[in-house]
PDB file of C-alpha atoms in Angstrom:
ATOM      1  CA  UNK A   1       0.000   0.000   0.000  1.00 53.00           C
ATOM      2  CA  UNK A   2       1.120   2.871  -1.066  1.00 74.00           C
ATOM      3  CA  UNK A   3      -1.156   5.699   0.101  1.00 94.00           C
ATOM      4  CA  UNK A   4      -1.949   7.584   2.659  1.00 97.00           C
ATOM      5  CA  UNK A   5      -4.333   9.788   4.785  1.00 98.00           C
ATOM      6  CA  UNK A   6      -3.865  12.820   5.190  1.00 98.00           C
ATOM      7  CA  UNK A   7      -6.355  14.308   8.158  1.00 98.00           C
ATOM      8  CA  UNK A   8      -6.334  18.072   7.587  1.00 98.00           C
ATOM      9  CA  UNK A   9      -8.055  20.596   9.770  1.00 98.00           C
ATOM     10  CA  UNK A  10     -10.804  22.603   7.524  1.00 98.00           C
ATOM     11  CA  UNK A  11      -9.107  26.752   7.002  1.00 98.00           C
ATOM     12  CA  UNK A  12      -9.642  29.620   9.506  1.00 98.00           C
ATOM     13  CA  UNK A  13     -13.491  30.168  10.073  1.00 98.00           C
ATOM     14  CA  UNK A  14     -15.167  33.361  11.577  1.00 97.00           C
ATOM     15  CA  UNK A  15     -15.997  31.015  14.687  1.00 97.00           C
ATOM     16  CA  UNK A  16     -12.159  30.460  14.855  1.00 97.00           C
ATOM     17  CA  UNK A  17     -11.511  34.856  14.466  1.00 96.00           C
ATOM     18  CA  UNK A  18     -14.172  34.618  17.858  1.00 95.00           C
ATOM     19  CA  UNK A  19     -12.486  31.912  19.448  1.00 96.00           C
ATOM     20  CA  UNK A  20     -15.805  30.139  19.509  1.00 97.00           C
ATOM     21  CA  UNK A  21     -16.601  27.260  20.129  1.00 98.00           C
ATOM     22  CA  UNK A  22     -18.136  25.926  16.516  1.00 97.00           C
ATOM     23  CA  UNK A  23     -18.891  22.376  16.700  1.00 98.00           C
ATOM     24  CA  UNK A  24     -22.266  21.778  15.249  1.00 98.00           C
ATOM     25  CA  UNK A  25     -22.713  21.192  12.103  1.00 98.00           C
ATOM     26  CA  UNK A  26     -23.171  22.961   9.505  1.00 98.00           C
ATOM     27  CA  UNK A  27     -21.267  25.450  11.629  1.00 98.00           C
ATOM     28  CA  UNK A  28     -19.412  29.163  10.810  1.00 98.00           C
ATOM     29  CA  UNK A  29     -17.899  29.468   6.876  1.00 98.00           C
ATOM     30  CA  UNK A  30     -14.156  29.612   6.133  1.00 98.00           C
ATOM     31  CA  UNK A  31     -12.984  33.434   6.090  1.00 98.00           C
ATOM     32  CA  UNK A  32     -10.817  34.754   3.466  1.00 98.00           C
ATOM     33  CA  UNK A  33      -7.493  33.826   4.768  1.00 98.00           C
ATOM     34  CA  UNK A  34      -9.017  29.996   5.157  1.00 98.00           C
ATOM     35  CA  UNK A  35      -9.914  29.935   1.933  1.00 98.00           C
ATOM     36  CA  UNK A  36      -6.520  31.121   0.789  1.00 98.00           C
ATOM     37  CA  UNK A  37      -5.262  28.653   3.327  1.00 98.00           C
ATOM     38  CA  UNK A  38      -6.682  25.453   1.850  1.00 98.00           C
ATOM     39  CA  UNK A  39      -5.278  26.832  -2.109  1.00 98.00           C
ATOM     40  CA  UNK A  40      -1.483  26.958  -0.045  1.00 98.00           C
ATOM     41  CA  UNK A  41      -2.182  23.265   1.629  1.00 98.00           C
ATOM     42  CA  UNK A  42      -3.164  22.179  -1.644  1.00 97.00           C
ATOM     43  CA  UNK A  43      -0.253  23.766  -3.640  1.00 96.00           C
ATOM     44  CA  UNK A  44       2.609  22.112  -0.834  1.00 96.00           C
ATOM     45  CA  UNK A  45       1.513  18.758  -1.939  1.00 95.00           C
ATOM     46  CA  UNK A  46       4.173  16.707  -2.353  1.00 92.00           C
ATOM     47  CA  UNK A  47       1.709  15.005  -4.975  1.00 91.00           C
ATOM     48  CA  UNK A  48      -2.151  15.726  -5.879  1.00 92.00           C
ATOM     49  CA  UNK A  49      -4.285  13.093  -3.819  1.00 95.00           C
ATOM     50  CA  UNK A  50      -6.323  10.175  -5.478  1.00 95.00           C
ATOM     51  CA  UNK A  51      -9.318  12.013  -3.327  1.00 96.00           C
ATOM     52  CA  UNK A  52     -11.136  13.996  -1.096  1.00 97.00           C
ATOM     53  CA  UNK A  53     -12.909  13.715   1.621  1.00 98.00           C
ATOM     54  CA  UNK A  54     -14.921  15.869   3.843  1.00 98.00           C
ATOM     55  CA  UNK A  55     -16.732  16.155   7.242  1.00 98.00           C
ATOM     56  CA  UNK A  56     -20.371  17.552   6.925  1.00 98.00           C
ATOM     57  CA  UNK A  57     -19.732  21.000   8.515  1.00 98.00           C
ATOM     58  CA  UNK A  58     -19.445  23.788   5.869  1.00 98.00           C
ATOM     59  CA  UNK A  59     -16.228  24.829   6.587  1.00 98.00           C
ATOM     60  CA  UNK A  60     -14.777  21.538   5.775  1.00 98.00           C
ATOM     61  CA  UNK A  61     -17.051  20.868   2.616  1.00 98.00           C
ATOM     62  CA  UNK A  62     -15.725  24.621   1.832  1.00 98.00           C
ATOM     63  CA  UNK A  63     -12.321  23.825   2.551  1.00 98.00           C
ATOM     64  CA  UNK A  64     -12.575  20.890   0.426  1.00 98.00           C
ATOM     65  CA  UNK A  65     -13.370  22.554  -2.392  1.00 97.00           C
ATOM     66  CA  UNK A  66     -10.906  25.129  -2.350  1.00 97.00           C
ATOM     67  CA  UNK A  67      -8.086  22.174  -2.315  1.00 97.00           C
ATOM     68  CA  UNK A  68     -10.272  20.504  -4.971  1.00 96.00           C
ATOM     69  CA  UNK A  69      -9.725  23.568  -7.850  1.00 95.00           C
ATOM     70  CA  UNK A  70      -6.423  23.861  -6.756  1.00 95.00           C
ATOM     71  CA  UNK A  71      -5.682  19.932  -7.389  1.00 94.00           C
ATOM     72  CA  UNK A  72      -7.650  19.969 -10.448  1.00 90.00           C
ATOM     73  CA  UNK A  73      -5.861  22.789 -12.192  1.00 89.00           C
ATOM     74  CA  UNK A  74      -2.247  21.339 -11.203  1.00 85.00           C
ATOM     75  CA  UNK A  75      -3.606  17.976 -12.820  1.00 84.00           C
ATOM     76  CA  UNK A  76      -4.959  19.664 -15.705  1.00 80.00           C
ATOM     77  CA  UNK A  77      -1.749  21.597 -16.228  1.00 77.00           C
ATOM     78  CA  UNK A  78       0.319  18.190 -15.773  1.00 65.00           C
ATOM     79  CA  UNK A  79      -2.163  16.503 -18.364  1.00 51.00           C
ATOM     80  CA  UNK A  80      -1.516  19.060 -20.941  1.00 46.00           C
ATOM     81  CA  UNK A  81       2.310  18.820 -20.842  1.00 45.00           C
ATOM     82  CA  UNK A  82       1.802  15.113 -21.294  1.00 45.00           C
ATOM     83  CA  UNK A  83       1.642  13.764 -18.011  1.00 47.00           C
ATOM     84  CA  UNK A  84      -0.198  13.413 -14.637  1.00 47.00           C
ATOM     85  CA  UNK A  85      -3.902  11.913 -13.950  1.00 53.00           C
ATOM     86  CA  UNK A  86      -6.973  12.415 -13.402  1.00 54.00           C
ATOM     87  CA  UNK A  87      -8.130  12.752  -9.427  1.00 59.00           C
ATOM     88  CA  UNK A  88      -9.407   9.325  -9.553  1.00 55.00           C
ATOM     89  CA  UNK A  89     -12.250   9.329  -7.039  1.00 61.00           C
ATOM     90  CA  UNK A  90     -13.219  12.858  -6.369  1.00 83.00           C
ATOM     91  CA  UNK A  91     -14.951  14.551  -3.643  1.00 93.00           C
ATOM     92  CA  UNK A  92     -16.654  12.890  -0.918  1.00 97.00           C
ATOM     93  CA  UNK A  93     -18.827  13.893   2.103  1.00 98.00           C
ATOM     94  CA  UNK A  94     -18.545  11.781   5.128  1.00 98.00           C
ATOM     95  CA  UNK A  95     -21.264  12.092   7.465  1.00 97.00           C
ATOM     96  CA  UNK A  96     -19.207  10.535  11.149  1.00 97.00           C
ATOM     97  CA  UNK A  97     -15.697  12.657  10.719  1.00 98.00           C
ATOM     98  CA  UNK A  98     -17.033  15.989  11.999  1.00 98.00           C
ATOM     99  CA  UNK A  99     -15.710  17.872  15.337  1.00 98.00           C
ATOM    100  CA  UNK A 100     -16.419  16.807  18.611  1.00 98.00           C
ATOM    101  CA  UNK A 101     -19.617  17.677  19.916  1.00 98.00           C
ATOM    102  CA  UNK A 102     -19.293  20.073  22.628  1.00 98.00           C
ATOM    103  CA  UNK A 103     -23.039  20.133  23.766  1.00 98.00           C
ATOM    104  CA  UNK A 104     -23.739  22.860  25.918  1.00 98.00           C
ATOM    105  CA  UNK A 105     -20.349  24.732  25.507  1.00 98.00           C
ATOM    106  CA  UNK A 106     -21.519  25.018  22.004  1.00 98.00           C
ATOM    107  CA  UNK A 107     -20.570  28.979  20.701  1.00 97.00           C
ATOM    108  CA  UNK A 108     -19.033  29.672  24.144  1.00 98.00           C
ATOM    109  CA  UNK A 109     -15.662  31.926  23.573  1.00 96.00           C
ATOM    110  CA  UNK A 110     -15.170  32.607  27.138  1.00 96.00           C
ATOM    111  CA  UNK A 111     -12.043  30.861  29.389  1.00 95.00           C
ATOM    112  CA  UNK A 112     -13.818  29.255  31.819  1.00 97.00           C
ATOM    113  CA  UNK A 113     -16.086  27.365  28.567  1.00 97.00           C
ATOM    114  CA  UNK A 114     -12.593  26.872  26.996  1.00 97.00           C
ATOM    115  CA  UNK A 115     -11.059  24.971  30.526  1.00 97.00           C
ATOM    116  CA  UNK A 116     -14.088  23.385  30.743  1.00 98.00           C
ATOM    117  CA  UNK A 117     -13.124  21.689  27.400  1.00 98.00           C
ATOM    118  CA  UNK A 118      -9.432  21.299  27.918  1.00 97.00           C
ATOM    119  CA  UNK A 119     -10.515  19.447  31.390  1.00 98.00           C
ATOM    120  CA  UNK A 120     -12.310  16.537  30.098  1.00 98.00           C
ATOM    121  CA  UNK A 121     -10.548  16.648  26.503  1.00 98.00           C
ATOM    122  CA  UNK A 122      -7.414  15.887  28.779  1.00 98.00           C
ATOM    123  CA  UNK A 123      -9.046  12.993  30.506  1.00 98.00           C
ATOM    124  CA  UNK A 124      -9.873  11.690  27.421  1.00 98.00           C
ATOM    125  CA  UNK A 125      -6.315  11.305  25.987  1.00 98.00           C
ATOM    126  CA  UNK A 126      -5.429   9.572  29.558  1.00 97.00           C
ATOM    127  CA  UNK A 127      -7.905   6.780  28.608  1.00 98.00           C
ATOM    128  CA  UNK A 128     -11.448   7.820  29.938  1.00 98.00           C
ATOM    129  CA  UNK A 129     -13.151   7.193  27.405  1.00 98.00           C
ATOM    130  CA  UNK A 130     -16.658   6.979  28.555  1.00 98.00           C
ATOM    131  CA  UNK A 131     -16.595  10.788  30.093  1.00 98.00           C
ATOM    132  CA  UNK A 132     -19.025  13.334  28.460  1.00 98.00           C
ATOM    133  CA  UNK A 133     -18.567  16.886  27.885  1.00 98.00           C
ATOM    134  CA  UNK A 134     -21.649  18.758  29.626  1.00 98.00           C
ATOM    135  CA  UNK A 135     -24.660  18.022  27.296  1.00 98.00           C
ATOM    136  CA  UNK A 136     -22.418  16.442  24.665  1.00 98.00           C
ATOM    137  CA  UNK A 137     -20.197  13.452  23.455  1.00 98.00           C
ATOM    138  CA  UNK A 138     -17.911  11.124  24.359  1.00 98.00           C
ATOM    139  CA  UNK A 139     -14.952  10.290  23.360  1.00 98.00           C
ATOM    140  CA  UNK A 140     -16.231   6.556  23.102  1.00 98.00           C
ATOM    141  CA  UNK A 141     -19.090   8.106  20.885  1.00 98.00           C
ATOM    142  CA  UNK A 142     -16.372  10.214  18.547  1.00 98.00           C
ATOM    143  CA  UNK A 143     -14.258   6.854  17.690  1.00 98.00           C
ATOM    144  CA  UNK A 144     -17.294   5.166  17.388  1.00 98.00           C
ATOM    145  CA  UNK A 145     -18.690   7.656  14.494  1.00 98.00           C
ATOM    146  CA  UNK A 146     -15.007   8.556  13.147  1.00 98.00           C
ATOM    147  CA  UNK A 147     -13.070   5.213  12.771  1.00 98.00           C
ATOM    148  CA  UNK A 148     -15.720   3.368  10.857  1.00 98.00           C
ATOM    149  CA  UNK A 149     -14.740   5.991   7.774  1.00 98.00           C
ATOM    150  CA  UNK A 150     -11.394   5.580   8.466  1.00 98.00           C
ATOM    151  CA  UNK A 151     -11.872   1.755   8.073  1.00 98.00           C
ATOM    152  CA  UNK A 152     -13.781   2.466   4.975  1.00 97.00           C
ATOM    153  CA  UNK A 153     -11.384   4.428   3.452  1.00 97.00           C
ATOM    154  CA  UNK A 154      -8.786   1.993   3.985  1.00 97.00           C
ATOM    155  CA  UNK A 155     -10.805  -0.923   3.056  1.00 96.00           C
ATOM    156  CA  UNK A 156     -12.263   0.325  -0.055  1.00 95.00           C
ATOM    157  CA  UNK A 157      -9.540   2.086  -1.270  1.00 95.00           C
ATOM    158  CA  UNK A 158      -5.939   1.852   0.429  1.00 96.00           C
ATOM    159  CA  UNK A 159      -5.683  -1.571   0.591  1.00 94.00           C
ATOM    160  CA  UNK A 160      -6.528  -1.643  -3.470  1.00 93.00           C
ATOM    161  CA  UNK A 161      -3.225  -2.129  -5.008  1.00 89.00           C
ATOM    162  CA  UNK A 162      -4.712  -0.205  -7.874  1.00 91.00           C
ATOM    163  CA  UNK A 163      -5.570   3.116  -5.992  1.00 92.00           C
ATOM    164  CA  UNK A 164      -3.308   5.147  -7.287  1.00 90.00           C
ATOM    165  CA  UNK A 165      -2.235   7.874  -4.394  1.00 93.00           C
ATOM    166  CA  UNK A 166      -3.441   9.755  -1.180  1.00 96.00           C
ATOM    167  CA  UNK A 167      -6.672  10.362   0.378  1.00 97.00           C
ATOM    168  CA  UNK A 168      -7.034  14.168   1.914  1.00 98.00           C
ATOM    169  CA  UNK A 169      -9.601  13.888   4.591  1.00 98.00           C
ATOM    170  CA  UNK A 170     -10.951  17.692   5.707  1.00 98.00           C
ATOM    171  CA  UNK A 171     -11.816  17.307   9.000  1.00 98.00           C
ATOM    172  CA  UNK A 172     -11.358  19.203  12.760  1.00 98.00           C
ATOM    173  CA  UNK A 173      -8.420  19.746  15.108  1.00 98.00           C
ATOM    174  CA  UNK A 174      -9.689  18.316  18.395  1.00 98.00           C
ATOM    175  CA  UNK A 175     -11.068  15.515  16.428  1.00 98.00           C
ATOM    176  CA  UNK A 176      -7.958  14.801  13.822  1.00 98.00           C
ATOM    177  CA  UNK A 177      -5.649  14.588  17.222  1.00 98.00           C
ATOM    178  CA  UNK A 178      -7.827  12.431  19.607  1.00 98.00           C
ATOM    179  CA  UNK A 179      -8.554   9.944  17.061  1.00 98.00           C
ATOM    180  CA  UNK A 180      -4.732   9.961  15.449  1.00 98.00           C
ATOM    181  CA  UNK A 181      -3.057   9.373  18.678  1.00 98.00           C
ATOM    182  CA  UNK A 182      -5.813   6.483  19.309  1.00 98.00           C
ATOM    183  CA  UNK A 183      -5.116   4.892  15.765  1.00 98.00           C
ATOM    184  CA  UNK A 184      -1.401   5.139  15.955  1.00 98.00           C
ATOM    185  CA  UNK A 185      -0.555   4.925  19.963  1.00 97.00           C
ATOM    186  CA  UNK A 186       1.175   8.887  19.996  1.00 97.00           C
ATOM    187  CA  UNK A 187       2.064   9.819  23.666  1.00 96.00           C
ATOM    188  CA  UNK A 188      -1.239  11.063  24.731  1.00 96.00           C
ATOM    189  CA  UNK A 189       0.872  14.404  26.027  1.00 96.00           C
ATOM    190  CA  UNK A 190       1.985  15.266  22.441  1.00 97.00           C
ATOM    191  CA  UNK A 191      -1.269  15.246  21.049  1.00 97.00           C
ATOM    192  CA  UNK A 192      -2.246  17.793  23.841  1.00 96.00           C
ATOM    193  CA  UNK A 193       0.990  19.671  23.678  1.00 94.00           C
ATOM    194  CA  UNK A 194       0.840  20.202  19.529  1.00 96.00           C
ATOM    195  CA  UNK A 195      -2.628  21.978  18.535  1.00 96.00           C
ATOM    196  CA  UNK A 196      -2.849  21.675  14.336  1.00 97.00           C
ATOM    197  CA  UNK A 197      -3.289  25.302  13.302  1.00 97.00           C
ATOM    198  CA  UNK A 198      -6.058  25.717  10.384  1.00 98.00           C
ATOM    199  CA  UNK A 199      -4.604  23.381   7.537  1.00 98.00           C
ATOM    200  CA  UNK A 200      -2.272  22.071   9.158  1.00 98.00           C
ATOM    201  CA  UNK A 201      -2.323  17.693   8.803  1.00 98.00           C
ATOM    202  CA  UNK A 202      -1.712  14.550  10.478  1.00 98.00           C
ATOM    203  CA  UNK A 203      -0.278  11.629   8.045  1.00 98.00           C
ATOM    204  CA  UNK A 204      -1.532   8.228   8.578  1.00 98.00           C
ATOM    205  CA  UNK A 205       0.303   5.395   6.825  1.00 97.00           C
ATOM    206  CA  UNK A 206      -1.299   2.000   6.720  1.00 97.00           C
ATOM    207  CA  UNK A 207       0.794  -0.674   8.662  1.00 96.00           C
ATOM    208  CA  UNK A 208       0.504  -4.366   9.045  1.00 94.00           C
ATOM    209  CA  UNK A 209      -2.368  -6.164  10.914  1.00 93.00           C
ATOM    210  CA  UNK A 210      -4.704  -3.218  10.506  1.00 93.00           C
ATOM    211  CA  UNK A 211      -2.056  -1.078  12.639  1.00 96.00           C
ATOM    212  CA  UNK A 212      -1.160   2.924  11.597  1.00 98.00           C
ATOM    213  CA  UNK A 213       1.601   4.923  11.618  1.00 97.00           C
ATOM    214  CA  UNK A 214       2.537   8.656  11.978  1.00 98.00           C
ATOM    215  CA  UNK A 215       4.780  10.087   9.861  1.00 97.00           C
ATOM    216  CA  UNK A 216       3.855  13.406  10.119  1.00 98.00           C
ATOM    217  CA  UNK A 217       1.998  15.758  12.591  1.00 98.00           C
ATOM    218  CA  UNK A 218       1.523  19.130  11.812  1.00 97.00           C
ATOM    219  CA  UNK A 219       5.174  20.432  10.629  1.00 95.00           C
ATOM    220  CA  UNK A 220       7.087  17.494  12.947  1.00 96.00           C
ATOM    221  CA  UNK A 221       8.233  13.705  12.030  1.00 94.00           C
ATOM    222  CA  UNK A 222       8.659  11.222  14.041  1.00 94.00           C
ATOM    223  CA  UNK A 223       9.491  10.536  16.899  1.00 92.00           C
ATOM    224  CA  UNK A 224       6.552  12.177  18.450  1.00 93.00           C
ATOM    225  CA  UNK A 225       7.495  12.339  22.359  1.00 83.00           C
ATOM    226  CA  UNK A 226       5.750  14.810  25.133  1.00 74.00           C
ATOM    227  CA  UNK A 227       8.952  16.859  25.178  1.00 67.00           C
ATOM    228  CA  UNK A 228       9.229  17.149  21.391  1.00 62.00           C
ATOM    229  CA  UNK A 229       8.855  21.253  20.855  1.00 60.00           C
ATOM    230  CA  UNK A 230       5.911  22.410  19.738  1.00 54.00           C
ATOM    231  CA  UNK A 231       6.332  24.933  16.476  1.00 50.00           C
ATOM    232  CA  UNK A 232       5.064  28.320  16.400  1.00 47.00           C
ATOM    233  CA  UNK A 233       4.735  30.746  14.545  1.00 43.00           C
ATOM    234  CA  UNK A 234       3.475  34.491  13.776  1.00 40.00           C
ATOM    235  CA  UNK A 235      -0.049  33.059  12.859  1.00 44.00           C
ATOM    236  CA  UNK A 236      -0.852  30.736  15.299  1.00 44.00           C
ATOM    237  CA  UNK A 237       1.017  32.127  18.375  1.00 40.00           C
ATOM    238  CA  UNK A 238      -2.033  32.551  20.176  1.00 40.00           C
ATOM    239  CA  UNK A 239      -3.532  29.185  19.088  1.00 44.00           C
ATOM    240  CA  UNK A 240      -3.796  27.929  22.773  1.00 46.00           C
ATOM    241  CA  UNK A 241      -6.399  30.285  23.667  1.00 57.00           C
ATOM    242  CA  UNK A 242      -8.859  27.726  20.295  1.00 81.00           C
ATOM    243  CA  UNK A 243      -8.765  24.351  22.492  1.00 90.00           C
ATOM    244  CA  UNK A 244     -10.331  22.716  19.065  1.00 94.00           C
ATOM    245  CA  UNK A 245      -7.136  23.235  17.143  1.00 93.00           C
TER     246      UNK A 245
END
């Protein structure tokens, strides 16, 4: 197998300017630097992906389609010089990879809502997985909607020899890191310690026996330890003070 996914968080929205909390779907639309953000993700591709995928939440069917224009007019530029290929399986909307449901927190953008969060988002990385945030999910119930596409997605298409590349999956920052460091056993620290900043990605390889592993989180490579440093920069200096990043 020679693809990949690639979990990437959806481009700024206005809930993100507000420091809301935006989990509901369909949830705030990208602004005009996330729409900008998704072209730049999809122009540092190392290659165009085979396809897309997308949470239900507008920003993410937004970003999607930003990366999708972007991809198609690199392939259509390849095919004209004589090479390249076509995106092989398109866009696709995935109805269990959206953020974690926050319940009653829901468009809170105060600290005490945003502790609230980090508090049992915390316990949830230490293995409690049947705690619920006040009036919403738990993390039992995210893995339970969000690995069944994963398994799909690696089923149908990964494990076919004949799929020919990457799959981008636009999805949500507190989601993307709770369910990678489940899937491929990262120090439960790390994921807390290294938010992903709007388009930023996780990189899932498939491994043997149904196993994953990270090769890449955000803008770091293995090995992903609790003391690795985190990177920041202008942009997302103050991303700390969005606990969905």
């Amino acid at each position: 197998m020679s693809g990949r996914l690639v979990l990437v968080r959806h481009g700024q929205t206005h809930g993100n300017v507000d420091r809301r909390l935006d989990t509901r779907p369909p949830g705030a639309e990208l602004t005009d630097l996330g729409r900008e953000q998704a072209r730049s993700f999809a122009r540092g591709l190392p290659r165009p992906p085979a396809m897309i995928a997308h949470s239900i939440a507008t920003r993410a069917v937004q970003t999607a389609s930003e990366i999708s224009t972007v991809i198609s007019e690199v392939i259509s530029t390849g095919l004209s010089a004589g090479g390249g290929r076509a995106l092989a399986a398109g866009m696709h909307e995935f109805e269990g990879i959206h953020e974690v449901q926050v319940g009653e927190l829901e468009n809170r953008s105060d600290a005490d809502a945003h502790d609230e969060f980090n508090a049992v988002y915390r316990r949830w990385h230490a293995g409690e997985h049947a705690l619920a945030l006040p009036g919403g999910e738990t993390a039992q119930q995210v893995l339970d909607r969000y690995l069944p596409v994963v398994e799909q997605l690696r089923n149908s298409y990964l494990e076919d020899h004949t799929f020919p590349g990457d799959i981008v999956v636009v999805s949500h920052g507190a989601a993307i890191r709770f369910v990678a460091a489940v899937l491929a056993g990262i120090d439960s620290q790390f994921a807390l310690d290294h938010h992903l900043a709007n388009t930023e990605s996780v990189v899932l390889a498939p491994a043997a026996e149904g196993r994953w592993n990270c090769v890449q989180w955000g803008l770091l490579t293995p090995p992903f330890e609790s003391g690795a440093a985190a990177v920041t920069t202008v942009e997302d200096a103050s991303r700390s003070a969005e606990p969905m990043g």
